[in-house]
Each structure stands twice: as structure tokens, then as C-alpha cells.
XYZ file of C-alpha atoms in Angstrom:
262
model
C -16.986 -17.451 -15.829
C -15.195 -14.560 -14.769
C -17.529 -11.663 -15.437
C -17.079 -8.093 -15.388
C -19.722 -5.471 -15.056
C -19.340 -1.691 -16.259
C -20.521 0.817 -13.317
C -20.758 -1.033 -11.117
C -18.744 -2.330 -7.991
C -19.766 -4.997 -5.224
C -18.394 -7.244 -2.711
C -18.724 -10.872 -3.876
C -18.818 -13.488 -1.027
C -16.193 -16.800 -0.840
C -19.282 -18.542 -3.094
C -19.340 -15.690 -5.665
C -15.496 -16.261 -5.974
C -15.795 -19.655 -6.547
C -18.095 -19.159 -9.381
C -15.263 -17.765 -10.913
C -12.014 -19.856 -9.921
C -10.984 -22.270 -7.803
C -10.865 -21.078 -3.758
C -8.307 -22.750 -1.552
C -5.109 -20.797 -2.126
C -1.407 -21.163 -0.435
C 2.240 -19.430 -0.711
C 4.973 -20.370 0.505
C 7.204 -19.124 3.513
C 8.631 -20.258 7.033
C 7.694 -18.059 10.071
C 10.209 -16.268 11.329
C 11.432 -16.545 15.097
C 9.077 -13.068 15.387
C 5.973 -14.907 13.884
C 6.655 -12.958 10.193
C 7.018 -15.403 7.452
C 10.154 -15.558 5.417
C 11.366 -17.363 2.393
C 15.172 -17.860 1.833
C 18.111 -15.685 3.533
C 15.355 -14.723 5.996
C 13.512 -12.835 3.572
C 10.112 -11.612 4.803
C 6.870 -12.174 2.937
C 4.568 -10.641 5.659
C 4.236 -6.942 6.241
C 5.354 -6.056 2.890
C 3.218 -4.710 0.075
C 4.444 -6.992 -2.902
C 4.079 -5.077 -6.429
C 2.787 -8.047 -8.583
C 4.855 -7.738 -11.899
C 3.122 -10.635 -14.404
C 1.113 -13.505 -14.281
C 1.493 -16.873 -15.945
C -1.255 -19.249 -16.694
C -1.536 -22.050 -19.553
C 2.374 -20.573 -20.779
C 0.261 -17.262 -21.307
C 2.100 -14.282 -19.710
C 0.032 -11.282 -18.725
C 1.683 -7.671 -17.670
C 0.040 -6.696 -14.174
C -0.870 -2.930 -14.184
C 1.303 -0.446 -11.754
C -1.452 -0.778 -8.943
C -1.427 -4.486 -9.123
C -0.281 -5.540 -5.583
C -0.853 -8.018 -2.621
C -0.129 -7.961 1.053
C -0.058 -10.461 4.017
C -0.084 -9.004 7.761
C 1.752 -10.821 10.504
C -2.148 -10.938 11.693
C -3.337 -13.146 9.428
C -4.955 -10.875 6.467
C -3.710 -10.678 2.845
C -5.217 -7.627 0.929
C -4.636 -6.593 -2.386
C -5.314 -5.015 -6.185
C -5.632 -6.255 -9.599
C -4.557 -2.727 -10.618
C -8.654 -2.162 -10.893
C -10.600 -4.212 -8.400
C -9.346 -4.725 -4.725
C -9.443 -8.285 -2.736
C -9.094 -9.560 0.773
C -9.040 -12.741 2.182
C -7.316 -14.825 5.739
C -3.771 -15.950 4.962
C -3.250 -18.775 7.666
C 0.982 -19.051 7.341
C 2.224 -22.732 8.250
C 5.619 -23.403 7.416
C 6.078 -23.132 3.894
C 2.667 -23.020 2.676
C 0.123 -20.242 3.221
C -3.945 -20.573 2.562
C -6.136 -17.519 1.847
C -9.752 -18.557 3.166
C -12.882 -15.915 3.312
C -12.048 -14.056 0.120
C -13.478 -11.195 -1.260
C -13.584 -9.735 -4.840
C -14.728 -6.077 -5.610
C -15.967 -6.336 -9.141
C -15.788 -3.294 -11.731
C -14.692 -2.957 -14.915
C -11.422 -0.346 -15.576
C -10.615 0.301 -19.506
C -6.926 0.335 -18.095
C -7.034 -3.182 -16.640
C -6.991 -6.359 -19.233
C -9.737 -9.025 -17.946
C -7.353 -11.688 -18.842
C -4.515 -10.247 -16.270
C -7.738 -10.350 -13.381
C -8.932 -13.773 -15.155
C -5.118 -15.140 -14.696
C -4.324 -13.785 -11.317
C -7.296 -14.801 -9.461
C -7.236 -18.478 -10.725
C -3.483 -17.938 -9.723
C -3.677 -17.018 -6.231
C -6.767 -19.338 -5.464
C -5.927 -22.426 -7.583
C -4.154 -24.519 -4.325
C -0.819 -24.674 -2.901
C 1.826 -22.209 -4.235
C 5.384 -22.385 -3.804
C 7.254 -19.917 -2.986
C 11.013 -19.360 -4.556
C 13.124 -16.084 -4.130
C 14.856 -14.408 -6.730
C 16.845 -11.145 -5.771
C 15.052 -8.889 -3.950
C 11.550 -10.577 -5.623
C 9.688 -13.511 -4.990
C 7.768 -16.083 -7.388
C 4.377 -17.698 -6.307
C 4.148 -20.829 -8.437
C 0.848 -23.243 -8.126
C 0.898 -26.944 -8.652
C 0.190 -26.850 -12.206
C 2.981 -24.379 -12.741
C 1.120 -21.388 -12.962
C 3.628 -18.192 -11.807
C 2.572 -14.948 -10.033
C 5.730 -13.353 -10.234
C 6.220 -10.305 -7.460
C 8.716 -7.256 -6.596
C 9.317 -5.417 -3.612
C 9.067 -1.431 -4.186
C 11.770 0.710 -3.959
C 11.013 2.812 -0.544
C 9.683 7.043 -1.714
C 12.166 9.677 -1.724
C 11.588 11.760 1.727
C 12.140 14.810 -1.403
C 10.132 15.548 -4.102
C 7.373 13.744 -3.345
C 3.771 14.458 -2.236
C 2.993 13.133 1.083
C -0.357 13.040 1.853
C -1.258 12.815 5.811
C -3.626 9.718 6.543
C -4.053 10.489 10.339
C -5.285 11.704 12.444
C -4.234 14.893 12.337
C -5.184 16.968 8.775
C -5.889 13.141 7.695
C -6.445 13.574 4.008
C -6.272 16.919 3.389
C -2.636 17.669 4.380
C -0.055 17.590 1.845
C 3.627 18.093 2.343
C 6.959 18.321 0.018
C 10.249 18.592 1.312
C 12.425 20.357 -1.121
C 16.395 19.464 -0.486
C 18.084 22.160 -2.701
C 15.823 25.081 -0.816
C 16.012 23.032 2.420
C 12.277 23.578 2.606
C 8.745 22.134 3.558
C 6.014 23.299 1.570
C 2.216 21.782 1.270
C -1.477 22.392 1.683
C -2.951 21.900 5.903
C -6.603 20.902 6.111
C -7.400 24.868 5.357
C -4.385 27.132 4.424
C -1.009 26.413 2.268
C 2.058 26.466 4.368
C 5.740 26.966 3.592
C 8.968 26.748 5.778
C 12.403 26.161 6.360
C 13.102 22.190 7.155
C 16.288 20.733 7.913
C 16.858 17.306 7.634
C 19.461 15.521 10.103
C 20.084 11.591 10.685
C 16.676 10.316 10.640
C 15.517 13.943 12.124
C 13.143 16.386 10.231
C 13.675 20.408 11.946
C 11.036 22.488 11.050
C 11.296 25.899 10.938
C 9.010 29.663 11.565
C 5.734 28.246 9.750
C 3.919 30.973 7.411
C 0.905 30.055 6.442
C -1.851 31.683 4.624
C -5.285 33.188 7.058
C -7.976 31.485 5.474
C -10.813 30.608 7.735
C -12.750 27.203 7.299
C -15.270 25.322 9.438
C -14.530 24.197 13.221
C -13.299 20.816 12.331
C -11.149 22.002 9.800
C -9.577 24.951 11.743
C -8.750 22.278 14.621
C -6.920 19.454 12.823
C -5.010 22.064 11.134
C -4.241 23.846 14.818
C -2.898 20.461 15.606
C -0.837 19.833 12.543
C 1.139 22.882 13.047
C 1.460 22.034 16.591
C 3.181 19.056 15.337
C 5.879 20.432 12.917
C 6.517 23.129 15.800
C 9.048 20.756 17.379
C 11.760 18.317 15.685
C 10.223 15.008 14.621
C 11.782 11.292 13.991
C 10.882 10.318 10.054
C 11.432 6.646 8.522
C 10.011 5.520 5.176
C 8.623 1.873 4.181
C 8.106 1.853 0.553
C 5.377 4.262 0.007
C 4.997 5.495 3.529
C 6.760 8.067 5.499
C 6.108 8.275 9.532
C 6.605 10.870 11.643
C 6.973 11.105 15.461
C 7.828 13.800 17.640
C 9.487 14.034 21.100
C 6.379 13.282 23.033
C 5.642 9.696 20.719
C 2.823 11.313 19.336
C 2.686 9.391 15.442
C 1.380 10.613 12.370
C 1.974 9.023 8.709
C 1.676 9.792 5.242
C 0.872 8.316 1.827
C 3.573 9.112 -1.241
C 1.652 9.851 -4.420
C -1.742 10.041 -3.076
């Protein structure tokens, strides 16, 4: 019985899991001469964060949420969302068939998130063997009992207009940026003061310009990751965006990436 439980959210182990569907679990692809997997015209199921569009089980079609998603690494992992609770489990690729093993539910209820979409999509993706058939730029998982997970790749973030939140290391989490195109700008929040500037933006090449920046003071920690931020934009940085996230390296390789949206 597939069981949610309000406040609450907890791990479950490969035997909770099972309580509530089937285990073994498989999609499928072909590896790639790189070790990714791929599924028709060399299209590559690893290292892309799928958007899961709908869910079909027993002729029953269930809507997945926005946040509904799943990954698989060239490593080995798959990770993913039911649009409320997050999974994670071992994807070993072979040929055209794919098993998750060790997986892990978190279990919470969301008002936003129907139980029958989590319900569907976990007997889906741990019911046995799927098949996996290509269809544009998507991709349909489909289980030996015919049961679809149907999937989409995202559209990669505009580099304008939208909020990129630094992950690391420097200002990780509290640094915001937004390039503006029409004021040819960069504008955001560092770990302690707002900043705004001139950016130009030049085949695949991001030019910052004089920062100003307001003269707040904040703790140690704060004052240093924000020292080092700036110390980044001072010089002309390499940008590239996949999907949702835009990275950034400067002259001397140094790396730092951001989140859209977050």
C-alpha cells in the first residue's frame, strides 16, 4: 500500500519500497562509444535531467507536476522527483535495458502532488524491464505490461531574465545574478551587498564591467566569499547553459555554476 504521511519526511530503505511496488526496474538505451547511453539517432539518456510529463498505468493517465523529473549519471546513479518526494537508486546501463537497484523513497505528503501520479510512477519505474522508444526530442519508458512513463527534455534557461542563483563555492547560495540584454547589465544580490554593472555579452563570453556595490558589513565568512565573487566577475569569463544551469569559468579555469529559478 502506498502510504503517505502528513509532516513528515523519511528515507525508506529498498524493503520499505517494496512494500509499496514492485523493485527491479530497467530502461532502455545502448551505451554510447563514450560510456553515455543513447536511444535512437544517438540520443543520450544519461546526463540529462528528463522532465517526466505523464504516467500511464491500467489505461489510467496521470499529469506529472512541473518538478516531476528523473536523471541517470554516466556513473551509475539515477535521481529524481515526483514533483513532491525525491528518489535515488543505481542505474546499471547494459545495452538496451537499464536496472535501478538500492532505491530510496523520501515520503511526505504535498497538497500539490496527486498520490495516484506517485502511486503510478513508482510502480512504473520499478515494475521490471522498460523499453525505451524516442519520439522527437522526448523519450517513452514503457514496462512489460505496457505501462508508459512518458518524458521531455527541457528547453535550456535564457542567460537573460532569469535568476541565477550561485551553488559554489564561491557566494554558494546566497548570490543571485540577472543579466539584463536591453540595459546590457548584471544586476543581483553577493553573499552580503546588492551589486549592479555593466556586462557585455560576446560569443560564449560574459565582460563584466566597474562593479558598484552597496557597503554593508556582514560576518567573516560572509565578507570573504563575497571578496571572492567579485574577484571573479573582475575579469571576462566563458558561460554555457545545460537546461537549468549556467557555468562560468574565467581565464585562470577557475569554475563556478548557477541554478535558474532557484
Amino acid at each position: 500500500m502506498y502510504r503517505q504521511r502528513k509532516q513528515r519526511s523519511k528515507t525508506l530503505t529498498v524493503a520499505a519500497v517494496a512494500a509499496l511496488v514492485p523493485l527491479a526496474a530497467a530502461c532502455g538505451s545502448e551505451k554510447a562509444d563514450d560510456g553515455s547511453a543513447s536511444v535512437g539517432a544517438g540520443k543520450s539518456i544519461t546526463g540529462v535531467q528528463w522532465s517526466i510529463d505523464s504516467v500511464t498505468v491500467d489505461g489510467t493517465t496521470h499529469k506529472a507536476p512541473d518538478e516531476a523529473r528523473v536523471r541517470i549519471d554516466d556513473g551509475g546513479a539515477a535521481e529524481g522527483s515526483t514533483g513532491c518526494n525525491t528518489f535515488s537508486a543505481r542505474a546499471d546501463v547494459q545495452g538496451e535495458k537499464v536496472r535501478l537497484s538500492d532505491a530510496m523513497f523520501t515520503e511526505k505528503a504535498c497538497a500539490q502532488t496527486p498520490v495516484e501520479f506517485e502511486k503510478s510512477l513508482g510502480r512504473a519505474l520499478t515494475a521490471g524491464t522498460l523499453t525505451t522508444e524516442s519520439e522527437g526530442e522526448g523519450l517513452t519508458f514503457t514496462t512489460s505490461g505496457g505501462d508508459t512513463v512518458k518524458l521531455s527534455k527541457p528547453k535550456d534557461a535564457s542567460l537573460y531574465g532569469t535568476e541565477w542563483t550561485v551553488t559554489g563555492p564561491a557566494g554558494k547560495d546566497r548570490t543571485r545574478l540577472t543579466f539584463d540584454p536591453e540595459a546590457t547589465t548584471v544586476s543581483g544580490r553577493l553573499p552580503c551587498n546588492r551589486l549592479n554593472a555593466e556586462a557585455t555579452v560576446s560569443d560564449g563570453r560574459i565582460t563584466v564591467g566597474a562593479l558598484s556595490t552597496t557597503r554593508m558589513m556582514c560576518e567573516g565568512s560572509l565578507m570573504d566569499a563575497e571578496k571572492r565573487m567579485l574577484s571573479f566577475l573582475k575579469g571576462p569569463v566563458e558561460y554555457r547553459i545545460d537546461q537549468g544551469t549556467l557555468t562560468l569559468t574565467s581565464e585562470d579555469g577557475t569554475t563556478v555554476r548557477a541554478e535558474a529559478g532557484r
